[in-house]
Coordinates of C-alpha atoms in Angstrom, one line a residue:
X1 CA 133.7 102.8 168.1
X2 CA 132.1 101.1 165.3
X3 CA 135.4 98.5 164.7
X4 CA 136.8 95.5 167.3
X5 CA 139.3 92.7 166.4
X6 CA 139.1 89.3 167.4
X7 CA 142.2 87.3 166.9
X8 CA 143.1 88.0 162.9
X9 CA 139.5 89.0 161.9
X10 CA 138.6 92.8 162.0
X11 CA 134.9 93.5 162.7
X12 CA 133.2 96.8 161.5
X13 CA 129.4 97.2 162.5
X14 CA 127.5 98.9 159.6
X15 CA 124.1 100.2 160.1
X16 CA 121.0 100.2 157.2
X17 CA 118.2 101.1 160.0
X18 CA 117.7 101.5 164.0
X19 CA 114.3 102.1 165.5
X20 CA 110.9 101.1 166.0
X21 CA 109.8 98.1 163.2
X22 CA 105.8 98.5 164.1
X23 CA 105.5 95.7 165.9
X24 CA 104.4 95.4 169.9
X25 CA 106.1 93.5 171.7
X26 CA 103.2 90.9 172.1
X27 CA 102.7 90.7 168.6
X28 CA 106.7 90.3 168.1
X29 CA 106.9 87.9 170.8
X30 CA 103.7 86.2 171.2
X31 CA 105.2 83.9 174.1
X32 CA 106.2 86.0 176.4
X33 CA 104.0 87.9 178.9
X34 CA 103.6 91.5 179.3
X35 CA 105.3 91.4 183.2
X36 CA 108.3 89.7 181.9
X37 CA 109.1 92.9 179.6
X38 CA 108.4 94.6 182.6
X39 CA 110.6 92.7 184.8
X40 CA 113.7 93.9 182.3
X41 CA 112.4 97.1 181.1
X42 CA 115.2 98.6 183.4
X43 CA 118.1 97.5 181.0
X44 CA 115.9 96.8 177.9
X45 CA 114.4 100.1 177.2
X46 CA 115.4 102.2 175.2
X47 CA 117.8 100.4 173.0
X48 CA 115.3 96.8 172.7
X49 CA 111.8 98.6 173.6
X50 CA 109.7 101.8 173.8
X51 CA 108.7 101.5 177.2
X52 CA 106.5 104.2 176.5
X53 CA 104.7 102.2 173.4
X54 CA 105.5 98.9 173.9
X55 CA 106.9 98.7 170.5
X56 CA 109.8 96.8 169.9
X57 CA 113.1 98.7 168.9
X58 CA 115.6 96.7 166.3
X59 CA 118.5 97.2 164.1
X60 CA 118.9 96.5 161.0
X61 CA 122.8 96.4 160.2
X62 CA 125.8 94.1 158.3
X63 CA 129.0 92.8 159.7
X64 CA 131.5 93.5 157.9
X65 CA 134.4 91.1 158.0
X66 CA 138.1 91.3 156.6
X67 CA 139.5 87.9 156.9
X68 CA 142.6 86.1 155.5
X69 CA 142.8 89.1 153.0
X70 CA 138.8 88.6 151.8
X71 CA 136.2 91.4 152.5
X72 CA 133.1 89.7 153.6
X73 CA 129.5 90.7 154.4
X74 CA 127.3 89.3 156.8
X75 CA 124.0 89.7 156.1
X76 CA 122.4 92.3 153.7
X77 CA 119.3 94.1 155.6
X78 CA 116.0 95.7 153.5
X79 CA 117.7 97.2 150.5
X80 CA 116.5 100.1 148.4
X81 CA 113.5 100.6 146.0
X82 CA 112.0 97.0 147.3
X83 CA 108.5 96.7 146.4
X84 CA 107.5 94.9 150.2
X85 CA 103.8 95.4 150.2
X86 CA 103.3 93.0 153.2
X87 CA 106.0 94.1 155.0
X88 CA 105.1 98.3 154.9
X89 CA 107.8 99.1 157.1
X90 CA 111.0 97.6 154.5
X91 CA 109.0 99.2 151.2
X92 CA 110.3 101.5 149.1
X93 CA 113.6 102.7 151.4
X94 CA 116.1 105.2 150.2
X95 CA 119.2 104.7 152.6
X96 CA 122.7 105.6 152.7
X97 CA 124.0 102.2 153.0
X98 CA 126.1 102.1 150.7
X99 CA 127.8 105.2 151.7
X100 CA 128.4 103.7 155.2
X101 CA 130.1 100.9 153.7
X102 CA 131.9 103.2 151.4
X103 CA 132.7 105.2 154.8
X104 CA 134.6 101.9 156.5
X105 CA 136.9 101.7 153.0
X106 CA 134.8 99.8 151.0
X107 CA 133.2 99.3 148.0
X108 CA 131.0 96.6 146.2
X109 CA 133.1 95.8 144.1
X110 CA 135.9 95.2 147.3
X111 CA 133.1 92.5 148.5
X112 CA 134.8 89.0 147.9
X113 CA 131.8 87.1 149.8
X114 CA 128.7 88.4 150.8
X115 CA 126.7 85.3 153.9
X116 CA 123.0 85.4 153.9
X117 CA 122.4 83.6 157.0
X118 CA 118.8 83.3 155.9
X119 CA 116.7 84.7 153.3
X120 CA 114.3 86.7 154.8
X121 CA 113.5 90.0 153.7
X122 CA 115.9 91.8 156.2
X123 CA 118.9 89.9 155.8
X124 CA 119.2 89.8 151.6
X125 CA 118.0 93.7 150.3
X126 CA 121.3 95.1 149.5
X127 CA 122.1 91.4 147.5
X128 CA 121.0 93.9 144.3
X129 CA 120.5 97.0 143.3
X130 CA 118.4 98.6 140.8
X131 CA 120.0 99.3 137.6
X132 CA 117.4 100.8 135.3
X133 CA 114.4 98.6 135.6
X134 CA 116.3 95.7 136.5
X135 CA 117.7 94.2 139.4
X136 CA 121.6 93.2 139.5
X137 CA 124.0 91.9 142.3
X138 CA 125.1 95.0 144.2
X139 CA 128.7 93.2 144.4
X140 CA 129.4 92.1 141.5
X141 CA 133.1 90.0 142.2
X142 CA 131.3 88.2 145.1
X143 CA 130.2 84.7 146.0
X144 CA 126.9 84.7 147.7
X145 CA 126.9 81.8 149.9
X146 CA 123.2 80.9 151.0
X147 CA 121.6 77.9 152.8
X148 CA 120.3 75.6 150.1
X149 CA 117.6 74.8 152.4
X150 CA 116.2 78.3 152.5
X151 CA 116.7 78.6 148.7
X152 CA 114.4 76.1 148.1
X153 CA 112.2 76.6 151.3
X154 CA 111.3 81.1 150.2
X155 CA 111.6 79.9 146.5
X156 CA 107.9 80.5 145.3
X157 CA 107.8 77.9 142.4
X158 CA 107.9 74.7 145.9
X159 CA 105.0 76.2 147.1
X160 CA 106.0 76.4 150.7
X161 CA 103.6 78.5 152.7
X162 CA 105.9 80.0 156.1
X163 CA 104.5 81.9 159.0
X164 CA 105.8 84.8 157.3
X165 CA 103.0 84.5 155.1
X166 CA 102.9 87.2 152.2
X167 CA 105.9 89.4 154.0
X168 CA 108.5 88.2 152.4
X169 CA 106.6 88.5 148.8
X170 CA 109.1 89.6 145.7
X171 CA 111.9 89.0 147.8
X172 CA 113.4 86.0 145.9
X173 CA 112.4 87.3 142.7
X174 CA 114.6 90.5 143.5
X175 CA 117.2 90.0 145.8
X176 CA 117.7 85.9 145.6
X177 CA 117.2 85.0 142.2
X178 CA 119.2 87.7 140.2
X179 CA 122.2 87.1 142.2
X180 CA 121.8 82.9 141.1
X181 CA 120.9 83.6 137.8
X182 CA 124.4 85.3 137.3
X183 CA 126.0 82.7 138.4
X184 CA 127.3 84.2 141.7
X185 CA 125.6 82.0 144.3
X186 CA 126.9 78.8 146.3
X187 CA 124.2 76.9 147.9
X188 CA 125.6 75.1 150.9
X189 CA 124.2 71.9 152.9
X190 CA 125.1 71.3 156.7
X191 CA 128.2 73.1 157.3
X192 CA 130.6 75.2 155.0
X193 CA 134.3 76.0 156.0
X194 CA 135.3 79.5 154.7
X195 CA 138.9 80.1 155.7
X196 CA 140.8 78.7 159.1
X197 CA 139.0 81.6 161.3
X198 CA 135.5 81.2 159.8
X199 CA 132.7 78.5 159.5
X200 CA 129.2 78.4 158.7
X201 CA 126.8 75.9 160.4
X202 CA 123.2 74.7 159.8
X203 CA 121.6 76.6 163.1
X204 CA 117.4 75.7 161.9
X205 CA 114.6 76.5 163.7
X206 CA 114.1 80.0 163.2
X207 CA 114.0 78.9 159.0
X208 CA 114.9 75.8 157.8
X209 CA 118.1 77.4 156.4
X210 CA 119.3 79.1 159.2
X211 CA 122.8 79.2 159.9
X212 CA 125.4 80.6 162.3
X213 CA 128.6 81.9 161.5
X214 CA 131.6 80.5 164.0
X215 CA 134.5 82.7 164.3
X216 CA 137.0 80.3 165.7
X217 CA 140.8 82.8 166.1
X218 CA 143.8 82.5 167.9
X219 CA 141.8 81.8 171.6
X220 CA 139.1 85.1 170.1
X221 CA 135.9 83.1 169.1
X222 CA 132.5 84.9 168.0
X223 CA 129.2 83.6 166.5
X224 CA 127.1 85.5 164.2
X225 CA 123.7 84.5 164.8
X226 CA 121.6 85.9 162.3
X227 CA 118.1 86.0 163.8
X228 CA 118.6 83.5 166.9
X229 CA 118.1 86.1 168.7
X230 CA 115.8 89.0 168.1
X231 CA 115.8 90.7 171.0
X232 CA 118.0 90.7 174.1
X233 CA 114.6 89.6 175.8
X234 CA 115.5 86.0 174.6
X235 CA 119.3 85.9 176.1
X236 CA 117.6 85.8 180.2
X237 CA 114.3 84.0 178.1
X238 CA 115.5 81.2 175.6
X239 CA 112.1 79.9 175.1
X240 CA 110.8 82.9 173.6
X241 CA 110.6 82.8 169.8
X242 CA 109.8 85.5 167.6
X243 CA 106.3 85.1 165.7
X244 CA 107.8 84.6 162.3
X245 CA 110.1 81.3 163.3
X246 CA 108.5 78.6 161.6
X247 CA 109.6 75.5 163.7
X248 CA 109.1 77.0 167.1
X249 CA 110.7 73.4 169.1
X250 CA 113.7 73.9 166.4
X251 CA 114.2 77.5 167.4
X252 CA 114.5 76.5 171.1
X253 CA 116.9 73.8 171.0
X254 CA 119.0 75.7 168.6
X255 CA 118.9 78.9 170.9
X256 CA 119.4 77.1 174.1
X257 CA 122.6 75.3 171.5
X258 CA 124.1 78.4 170.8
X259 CA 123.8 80.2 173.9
X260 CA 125.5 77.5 175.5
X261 CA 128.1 77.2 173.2
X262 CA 129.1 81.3 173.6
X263 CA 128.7 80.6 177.6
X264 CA 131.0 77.9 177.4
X265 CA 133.5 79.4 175.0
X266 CA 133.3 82.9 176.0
X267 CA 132.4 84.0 172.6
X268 CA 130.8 87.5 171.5
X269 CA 127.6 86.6 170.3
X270 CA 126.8 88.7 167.3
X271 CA 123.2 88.6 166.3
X272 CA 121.7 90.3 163.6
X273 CA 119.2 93.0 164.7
X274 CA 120.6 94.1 168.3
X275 CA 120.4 98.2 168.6
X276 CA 122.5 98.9 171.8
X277 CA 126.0 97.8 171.3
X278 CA 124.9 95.4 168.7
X279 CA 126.1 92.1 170.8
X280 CA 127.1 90.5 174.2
X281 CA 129.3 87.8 175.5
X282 CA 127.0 85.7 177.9
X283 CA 127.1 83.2 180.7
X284 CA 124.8 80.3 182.4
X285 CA 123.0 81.5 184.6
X286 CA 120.8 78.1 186.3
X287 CA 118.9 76.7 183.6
X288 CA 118.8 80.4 181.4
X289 CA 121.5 82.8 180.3
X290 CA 122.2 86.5 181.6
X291 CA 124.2 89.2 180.0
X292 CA 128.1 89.3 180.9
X293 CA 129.2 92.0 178.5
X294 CA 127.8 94.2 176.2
X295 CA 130.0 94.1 173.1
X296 CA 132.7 96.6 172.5
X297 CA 130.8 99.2 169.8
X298 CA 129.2 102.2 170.7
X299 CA 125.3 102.2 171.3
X300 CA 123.2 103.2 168.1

């Protein structure tokens, strides 16, 4: 099962990429120790980690929303045909994407909102497609609703230099800027309301234009969390950031945030590059979290 519902919002789960990205999990995740992996390997391998490698194990996938009568994507992964020579593993992909989409009834032209919950180079690819020799929105009746903040934080003419350093080079040129140049972008400050069951939120840390996605429905509620979460690791450790967040206090507090708020509300928290069953409801558990649920799609 690849679909849930939550309240009057339909969820379909549609993958670009699972496996390995080349990355250990000490270069990943720099602040955690090599015997708390092993304390979890039990229920983190295989789906988070090679336990044979070490080498962390990650999805790249879009949620697919259908919401008040809109079709709405969260998130658009690596893309095809990217030039991404700092980032070897997203370079050059040929993937049937767009046939999985095509496969859950839709097509890019359907797409009436496509949410980049930041603009790295994993979350905007399938923003265009190559047409020729140039580089168009692959939706072309969308809005693209991006973080202003992260617009002008990856945009290469400020002259920002991120803890990404060169990995997320062309990016804006290809997959950001083309889409803003036709006129199809909405640049959003602090919070953005979509429809009565959806609402995006500033979540920073991470990038300075990180956001979260709330799904508030009927008593259903679900937040998309875009890369608050990289590995389940960071549920049972929300201290741990990834290597590429570039305000590491931020990240914290806006984890620990978050992970409270889906405790507290019982919501399905939806992050962006989960393998497994893609998500998890979550509880308190003392001053950390633990899993509750796994969410209801079927392991990659």
């Amino acid at each position: 099962m690849r679909e849930t519902v939550l309240g009057d919002v339909t969820i379909t789960r549609i993958k670009e990429y699972y496996g390995s990205v080349e990355l250990s999990a000490g270069t990943f995740f720099p602040e955690a120790q090599e015997e708390t992996w092993r304390e979890h390997e039990s229920w983190l391998a295989p789906d988070f980690v090679d336990a044979a490698t070490g080498v962390i194990v990650s999805a790249i996938q879009t949620w697919l929303l259908r919401s008040e009568g809109k079709t709405i994507l969260v998130d658009t992964g690596v893309g095809n045909h990217k030039e991404r020579p700092y980032s070897p593993v997203w370079s050059r992909l040929s993937t049937g994407f767009l046939d999985e989409l095509a496969t859950a009834g839709v097509r890019p032209e359907d797409v009436d909102l496509v949410i980049n919950t930041h603009l790295h180079v994993d979350h905007v690819g399938w923003n265009t497609r190559l047409d020729g020799r140039t580089w168009v929105p692959t939706f072309p009746n969308a809005t693209y609703l991006m973080p202003r903040a992260d617009f002008d934080f990856w945009n290469p003419a400020n002259g920002h230099e991120p803890k990404l350093g060169r990995g997320n080079q062309n990016v804006f040129e290809d997959s950001v800027a083309p889409v803003h140049e036709a006129g199809q972008t909405l640049l959003w400050e602090d919070s953005h309301t979509i429809d009565e069951n959806l609402r995006l939120d500033l979540a920073p840390g991470h990038t300075p234009g990180s956001s979260v996605l709330a799904l508030e429905s009927g008593t259903d509620r679900a937040l998309f969390v875009g890369d608050l979460l990289n590995t389940a690791l960071q549920v049972v450790e929300p201290d741990v950031n990834s290597c590429f967040c570039e305000d590491p206090a931020a990240a914290r507090a806006t984890r620990r945030r978050l992970l409270g708020q889906a405790s507290d509300t019982n919501a399905l928290l939806l992050p962006a590059h989960l393998g497994g069953h893609g998500g998890a409801e979550v509880v308190r558990d003392g001053d950390k979290f633990a899993i509750k649920t796994w969410a209801p799609f079927a392991r990659l």
